Short mmCIF file of C-alpha atoms in Angstrom, two decimals:
data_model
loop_
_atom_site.label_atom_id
_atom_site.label_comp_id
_atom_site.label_asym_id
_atom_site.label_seq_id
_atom_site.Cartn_x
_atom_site.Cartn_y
_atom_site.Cartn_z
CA UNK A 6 -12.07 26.95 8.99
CA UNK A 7 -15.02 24.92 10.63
CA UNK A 8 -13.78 22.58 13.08
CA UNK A 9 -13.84 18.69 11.02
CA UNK A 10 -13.92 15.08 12.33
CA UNK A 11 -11.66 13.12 11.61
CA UNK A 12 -11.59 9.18 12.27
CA UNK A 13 -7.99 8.16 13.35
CA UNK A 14 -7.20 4.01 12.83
CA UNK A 15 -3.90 3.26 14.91
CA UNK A 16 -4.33 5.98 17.41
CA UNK A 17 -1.63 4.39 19.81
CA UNK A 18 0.76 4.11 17.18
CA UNK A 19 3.79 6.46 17.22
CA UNK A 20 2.49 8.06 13.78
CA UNK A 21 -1.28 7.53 15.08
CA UNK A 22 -0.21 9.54 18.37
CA UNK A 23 1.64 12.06 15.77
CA UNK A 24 -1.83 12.67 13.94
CA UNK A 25 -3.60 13.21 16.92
CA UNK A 26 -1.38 16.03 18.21
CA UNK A 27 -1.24 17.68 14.96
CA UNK A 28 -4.96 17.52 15.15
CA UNK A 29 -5.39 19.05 18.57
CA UNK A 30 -2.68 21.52 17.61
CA UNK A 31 -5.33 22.86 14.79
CA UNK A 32 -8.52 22.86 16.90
CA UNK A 33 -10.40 19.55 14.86
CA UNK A 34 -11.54 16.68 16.36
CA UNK A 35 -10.68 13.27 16.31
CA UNK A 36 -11.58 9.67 17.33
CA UNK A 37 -9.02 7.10 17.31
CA UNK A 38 -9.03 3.71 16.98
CA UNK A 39 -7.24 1.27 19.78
CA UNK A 40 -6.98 -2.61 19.53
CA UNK A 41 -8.25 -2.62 23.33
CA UNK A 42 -10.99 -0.78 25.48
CA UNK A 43 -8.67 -0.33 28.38
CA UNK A 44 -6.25 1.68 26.36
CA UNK A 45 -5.25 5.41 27.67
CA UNK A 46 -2.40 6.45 26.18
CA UNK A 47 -3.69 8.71 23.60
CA UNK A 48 -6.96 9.85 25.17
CA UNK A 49 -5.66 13.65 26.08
CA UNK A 50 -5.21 13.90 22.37
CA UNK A 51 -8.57 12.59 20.81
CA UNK A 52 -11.79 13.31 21.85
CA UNK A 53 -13.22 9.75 21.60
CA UNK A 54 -11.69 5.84 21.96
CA UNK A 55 -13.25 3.12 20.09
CA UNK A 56 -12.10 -0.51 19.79
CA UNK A 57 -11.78 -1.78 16.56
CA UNK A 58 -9.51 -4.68 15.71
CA UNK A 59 -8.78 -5.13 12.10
CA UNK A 60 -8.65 -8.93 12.80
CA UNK A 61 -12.09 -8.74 13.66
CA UNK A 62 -14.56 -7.66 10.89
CA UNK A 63 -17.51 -7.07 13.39
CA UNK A 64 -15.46 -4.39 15.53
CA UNK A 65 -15.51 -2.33 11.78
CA UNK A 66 -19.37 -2.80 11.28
CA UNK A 67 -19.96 -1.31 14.36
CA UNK A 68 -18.31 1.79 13.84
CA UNK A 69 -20.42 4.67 13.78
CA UNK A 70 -19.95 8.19 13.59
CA UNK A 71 -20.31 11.17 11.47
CA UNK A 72 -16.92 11.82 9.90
CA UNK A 73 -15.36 14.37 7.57
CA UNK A 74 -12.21 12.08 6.85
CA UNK A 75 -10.74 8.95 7.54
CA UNK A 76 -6.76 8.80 8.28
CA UNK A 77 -6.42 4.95 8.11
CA UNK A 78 -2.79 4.35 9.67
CA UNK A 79 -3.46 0.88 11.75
CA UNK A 80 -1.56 -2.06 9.75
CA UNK A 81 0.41 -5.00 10.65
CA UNK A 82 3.54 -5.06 9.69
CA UNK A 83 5.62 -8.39 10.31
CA UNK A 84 3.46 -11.14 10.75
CA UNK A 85 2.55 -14.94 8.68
CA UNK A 86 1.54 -13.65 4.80
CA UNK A 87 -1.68 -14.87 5.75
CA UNK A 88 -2.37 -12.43 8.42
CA UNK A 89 -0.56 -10.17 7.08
CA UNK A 90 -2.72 -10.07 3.84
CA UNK A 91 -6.59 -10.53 6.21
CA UNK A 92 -5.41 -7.30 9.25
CA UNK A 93 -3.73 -4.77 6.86
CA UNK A 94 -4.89 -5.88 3.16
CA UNK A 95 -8.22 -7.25 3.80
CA UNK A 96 -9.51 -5.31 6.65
CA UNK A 97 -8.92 -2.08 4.94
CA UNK A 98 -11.13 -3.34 2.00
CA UNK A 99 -13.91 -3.74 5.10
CA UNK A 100 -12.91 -0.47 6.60
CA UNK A 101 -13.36 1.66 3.06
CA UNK A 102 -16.75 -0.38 2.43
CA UNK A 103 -17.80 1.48 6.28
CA UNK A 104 -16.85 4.66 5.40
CA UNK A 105 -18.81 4.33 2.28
CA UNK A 106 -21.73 3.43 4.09
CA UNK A 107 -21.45 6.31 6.31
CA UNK A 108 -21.67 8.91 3.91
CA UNK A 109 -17.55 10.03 4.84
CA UNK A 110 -16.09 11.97 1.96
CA UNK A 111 -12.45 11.52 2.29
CA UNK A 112 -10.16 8.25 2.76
CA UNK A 113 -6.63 8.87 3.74
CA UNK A 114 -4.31 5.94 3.62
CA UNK A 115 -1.01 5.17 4.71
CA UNK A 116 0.59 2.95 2.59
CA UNK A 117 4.05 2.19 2.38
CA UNK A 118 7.55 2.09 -0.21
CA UNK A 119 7.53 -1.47 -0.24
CA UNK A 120 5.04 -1.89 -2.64
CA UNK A 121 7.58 -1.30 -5.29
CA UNK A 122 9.96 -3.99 -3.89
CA UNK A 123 13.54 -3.73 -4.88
CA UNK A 124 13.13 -0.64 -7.17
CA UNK A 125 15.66 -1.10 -10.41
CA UNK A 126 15.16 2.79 -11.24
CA UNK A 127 17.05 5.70 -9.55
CA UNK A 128 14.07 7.74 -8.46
CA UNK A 129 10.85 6.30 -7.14
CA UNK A 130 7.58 7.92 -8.58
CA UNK A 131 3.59 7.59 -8.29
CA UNK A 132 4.42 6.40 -11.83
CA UNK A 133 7.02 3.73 -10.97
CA UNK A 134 5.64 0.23 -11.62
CA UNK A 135 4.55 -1.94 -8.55
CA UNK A 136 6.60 -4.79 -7.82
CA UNK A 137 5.95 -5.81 -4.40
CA UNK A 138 8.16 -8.47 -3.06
CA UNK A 139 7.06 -8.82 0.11
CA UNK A 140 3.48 -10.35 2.11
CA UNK A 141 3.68 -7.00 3.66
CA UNK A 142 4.56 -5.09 0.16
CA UNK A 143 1.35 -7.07 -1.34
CA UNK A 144 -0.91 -6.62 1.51
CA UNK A 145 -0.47 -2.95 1.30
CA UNK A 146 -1.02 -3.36 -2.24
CA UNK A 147 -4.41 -4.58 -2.10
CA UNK A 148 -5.16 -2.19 0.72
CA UNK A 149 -4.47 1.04 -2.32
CA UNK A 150 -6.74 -1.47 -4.69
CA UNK A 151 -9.33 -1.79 -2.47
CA UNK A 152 -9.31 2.11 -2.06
CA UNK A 153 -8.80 2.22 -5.56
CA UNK A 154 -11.66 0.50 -6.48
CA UNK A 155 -14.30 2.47 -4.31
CA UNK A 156 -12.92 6.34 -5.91
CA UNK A 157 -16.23 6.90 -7.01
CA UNK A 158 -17.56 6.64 -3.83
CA UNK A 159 -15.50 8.07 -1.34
CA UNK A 160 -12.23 10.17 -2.64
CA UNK A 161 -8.73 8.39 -1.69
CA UNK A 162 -5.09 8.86 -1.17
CA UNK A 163 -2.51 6.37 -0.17
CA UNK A 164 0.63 7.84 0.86
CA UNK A 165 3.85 5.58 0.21
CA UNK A 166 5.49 5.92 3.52
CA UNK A 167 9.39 5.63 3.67
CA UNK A 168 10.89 4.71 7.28
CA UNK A 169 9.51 6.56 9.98
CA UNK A 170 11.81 8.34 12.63
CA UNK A 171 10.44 9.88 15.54
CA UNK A 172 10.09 10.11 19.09
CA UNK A 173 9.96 6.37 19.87
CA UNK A 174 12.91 4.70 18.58
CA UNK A 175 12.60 1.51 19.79
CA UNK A 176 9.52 0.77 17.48
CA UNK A 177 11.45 1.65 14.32
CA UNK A 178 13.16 -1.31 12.85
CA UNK A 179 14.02 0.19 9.37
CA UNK A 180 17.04 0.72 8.01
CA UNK A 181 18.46 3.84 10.11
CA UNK A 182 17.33 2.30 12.97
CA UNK A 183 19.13 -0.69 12.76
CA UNK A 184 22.41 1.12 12.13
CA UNK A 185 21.33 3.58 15.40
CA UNK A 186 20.87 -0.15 17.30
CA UNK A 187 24.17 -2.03 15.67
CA UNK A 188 26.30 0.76 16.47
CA UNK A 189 24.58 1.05 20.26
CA UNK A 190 25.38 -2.59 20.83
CA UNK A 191 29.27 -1.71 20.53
CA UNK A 192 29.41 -4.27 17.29
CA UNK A 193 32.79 -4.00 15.79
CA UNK A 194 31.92 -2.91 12.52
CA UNK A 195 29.06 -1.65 10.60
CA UNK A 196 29.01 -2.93 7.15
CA UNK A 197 27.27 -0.33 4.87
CA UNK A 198 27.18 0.59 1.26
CA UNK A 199 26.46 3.38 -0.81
CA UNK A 200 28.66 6.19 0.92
CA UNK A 201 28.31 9.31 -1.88
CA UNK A 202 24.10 8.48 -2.24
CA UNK A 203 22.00 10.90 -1.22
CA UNK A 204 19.57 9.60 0.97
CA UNK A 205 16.11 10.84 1.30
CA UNK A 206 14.33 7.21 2.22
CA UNK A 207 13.40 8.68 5.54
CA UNK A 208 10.57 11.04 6.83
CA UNK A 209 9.90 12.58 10.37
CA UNK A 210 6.64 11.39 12.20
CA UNK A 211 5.25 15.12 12.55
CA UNK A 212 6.27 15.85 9.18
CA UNK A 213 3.96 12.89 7.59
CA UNK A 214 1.38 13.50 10.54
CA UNK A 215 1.15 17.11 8.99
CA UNK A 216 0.77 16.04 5.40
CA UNK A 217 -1.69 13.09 6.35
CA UNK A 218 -3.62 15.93 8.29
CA UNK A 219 -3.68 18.26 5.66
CA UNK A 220 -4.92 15.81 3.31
CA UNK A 221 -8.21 14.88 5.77
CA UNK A 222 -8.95 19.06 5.48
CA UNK A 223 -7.96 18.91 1.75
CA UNK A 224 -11.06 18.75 -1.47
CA UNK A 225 -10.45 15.85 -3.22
CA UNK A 226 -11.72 13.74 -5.71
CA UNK A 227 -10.73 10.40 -6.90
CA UNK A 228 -7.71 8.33 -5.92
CA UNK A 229 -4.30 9.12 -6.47
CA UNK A 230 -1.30 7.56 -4.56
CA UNK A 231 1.93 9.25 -3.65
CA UNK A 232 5.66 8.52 -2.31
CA UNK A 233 6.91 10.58 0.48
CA UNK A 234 10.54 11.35 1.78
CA UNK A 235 13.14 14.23 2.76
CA UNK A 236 14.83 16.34 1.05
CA UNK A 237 18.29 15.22 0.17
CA UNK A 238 20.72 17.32 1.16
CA UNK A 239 23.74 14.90 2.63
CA UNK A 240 25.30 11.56 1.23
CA UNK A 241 25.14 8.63 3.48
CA UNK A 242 28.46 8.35 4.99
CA UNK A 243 27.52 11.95 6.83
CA UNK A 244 24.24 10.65 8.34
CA UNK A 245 26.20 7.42 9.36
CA UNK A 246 28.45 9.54 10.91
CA UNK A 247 26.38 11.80 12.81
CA UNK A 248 24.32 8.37 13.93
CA UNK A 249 27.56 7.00 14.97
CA UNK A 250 28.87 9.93 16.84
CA UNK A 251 25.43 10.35 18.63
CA UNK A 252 25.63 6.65 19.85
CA UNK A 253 29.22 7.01 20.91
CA UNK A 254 29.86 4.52 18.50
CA UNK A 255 34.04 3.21 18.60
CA UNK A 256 33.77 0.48 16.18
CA UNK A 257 34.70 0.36 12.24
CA UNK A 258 32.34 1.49 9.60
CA UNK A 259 33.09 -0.50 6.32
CA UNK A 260 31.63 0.23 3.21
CA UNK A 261 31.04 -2.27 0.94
CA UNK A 262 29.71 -2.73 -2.69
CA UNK A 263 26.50 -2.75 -2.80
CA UNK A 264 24.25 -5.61 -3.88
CA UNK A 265 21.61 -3.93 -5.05
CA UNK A 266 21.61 -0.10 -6.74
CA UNK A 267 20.22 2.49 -4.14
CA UNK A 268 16.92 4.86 -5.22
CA UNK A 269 16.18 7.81 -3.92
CA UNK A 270 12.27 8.91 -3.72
CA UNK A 271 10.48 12.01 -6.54
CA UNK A 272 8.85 14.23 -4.09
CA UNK A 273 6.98 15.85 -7.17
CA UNK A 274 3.30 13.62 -6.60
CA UNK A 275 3.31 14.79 -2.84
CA UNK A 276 4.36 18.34 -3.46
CA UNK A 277 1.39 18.57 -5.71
CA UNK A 278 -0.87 17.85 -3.08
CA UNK A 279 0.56 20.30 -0.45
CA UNK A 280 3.66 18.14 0.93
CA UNK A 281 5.71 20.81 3.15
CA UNK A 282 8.73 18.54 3.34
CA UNK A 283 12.14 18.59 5.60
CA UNK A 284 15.54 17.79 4.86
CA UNK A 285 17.48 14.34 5.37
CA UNK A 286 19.79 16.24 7.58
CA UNK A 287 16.78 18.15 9.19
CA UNK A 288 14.98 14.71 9.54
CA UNK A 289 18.30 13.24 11.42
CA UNK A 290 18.38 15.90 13.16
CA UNK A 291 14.85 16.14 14.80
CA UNK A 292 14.99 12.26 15.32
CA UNK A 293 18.65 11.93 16.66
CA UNK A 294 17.53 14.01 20.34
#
């Protein structure tokens, strides 16, 4: 295959840096985006560094380039709903308006689960209503729409991301994570629910950096959206107790009843489009080093 070009938004980002190896790995190029001229962390990996700060819309006019595809990962993620709404809803309204105007083809967007909210159904779909309840579940709502909106101009997926585990733990504050951090702090006990569920709410960094990748060298057409996850393979009270065991962990688990019913997430939307997925326990594994 001809080497492509891929534009890379978050490029400092533990998924962005993820994207950019995978990249490399398969001899394309890529230009990331950073926040910050003086940024160097990810240089080795991409071939070019441009500023462009999603709270700023004239750092996204400037862009320029010819591109093949568009991986569109920068967001923010806890922040006031206003914000919230103007650097990761907003902004990527501005940023698929660019790539319009520069002729690019493709439009890959990372979205996330919580545009569904508290799902009430036992498997999460591409067909699952939208309930966002959340400024950060609605801002990456009108992110898809905005995408959505422009499919006759530039082709578009948004991937619903799960919780991310990879090689920098300390930026992860999902639900794992916070059980890895509780049970590191030597708390007593670690109140949990759900033991028997199999849990597949989780996905590797490489493993979505590889499907994100292969959707930038992908022919597509329109917009379609997707959930990702693992496959499930173990209940929950395993991977608590391989987290637990890894952390040294002495205290109690307790489970509880839950107060809301657990979902898992349908693979079936993703496999279509080429999704080469792991295991929960694979997942765990890779992340728990």
């Amino acid at each position: 295959m001809k080497p492509i070009r891929i534009l890379v938004t978050g490029a400092t980002s533990p998924l962005g840096l993820a994207v950019g190896r995978r990249i490399k790995t398969l001899s394309h190029h890529a230009t990331g985006t950073v926040r910050a001229s003086h940024s160097e962390a990810p240089k080795l990996l991409f071939d070019r560094l441009v500023v462009v700060d999603l709270e700023d819309p004239s750092t996204i006019d400037q862009l320029s380039g010819d591109f093949d595809a568009v991986i569109h990962i920068a967001a923010a993620s806890y922040d006031t709903p206003e914000r919230l709404m103007r650097i990761t809803g907003t902004a990527t309204g501005l940023l698929v308006e660019k790539a319009v105007s520069l002729g690019i083809p493709r439009f890959i967007h990372v979205s996330g689960i919580s545009v569904y909210g508290q799902p009430t159904v036992p498997v999460v779909t591409a067909d699952t209503p939208v309930s966002h309840s959340s400024p950060y579940g609605a801002a990456k709502w009108a992110a898809e729409c905005y995408l959505h909106s422009a499919q006759h101009q530039i082709a578009g997926v948004s991937v619903r991301s799960p919780a991310i585990v990879g090689a920098h733990p300390l930026t992860h504050t999902h639900f794992l994570a916070k059980v890895h951090a509780h049970m590191r702090s030597g708390a007593t006990v670690c109140e949990l629910s759900n033991p028997e569920f199999k849990f597949n709410n989780v996905i590797h960094e490489d493993t979505l950096a590889e499907f994100l990748v292969d959707l930038a060298l992908s022919e597509l057409e329109g917009f379609g959206y997707c959930p990702v996850g693992s496959l499930p393979d173990e209940n929950l009270k395993n991977l608590i107790q391989r987290i637990a065991e890894h952390t040294g962990y002495r205290g109690r688990v307790e489970w509880v009843a839950s107060k809301t019913p657990p979902f898992a997430i349908g693979l079936e939307d993703a496999l279509r489009l080429g999704f080469r997925p792991t295991t929960t326990s694979e997942t765990l594994r890779r992340w728990l080093v």
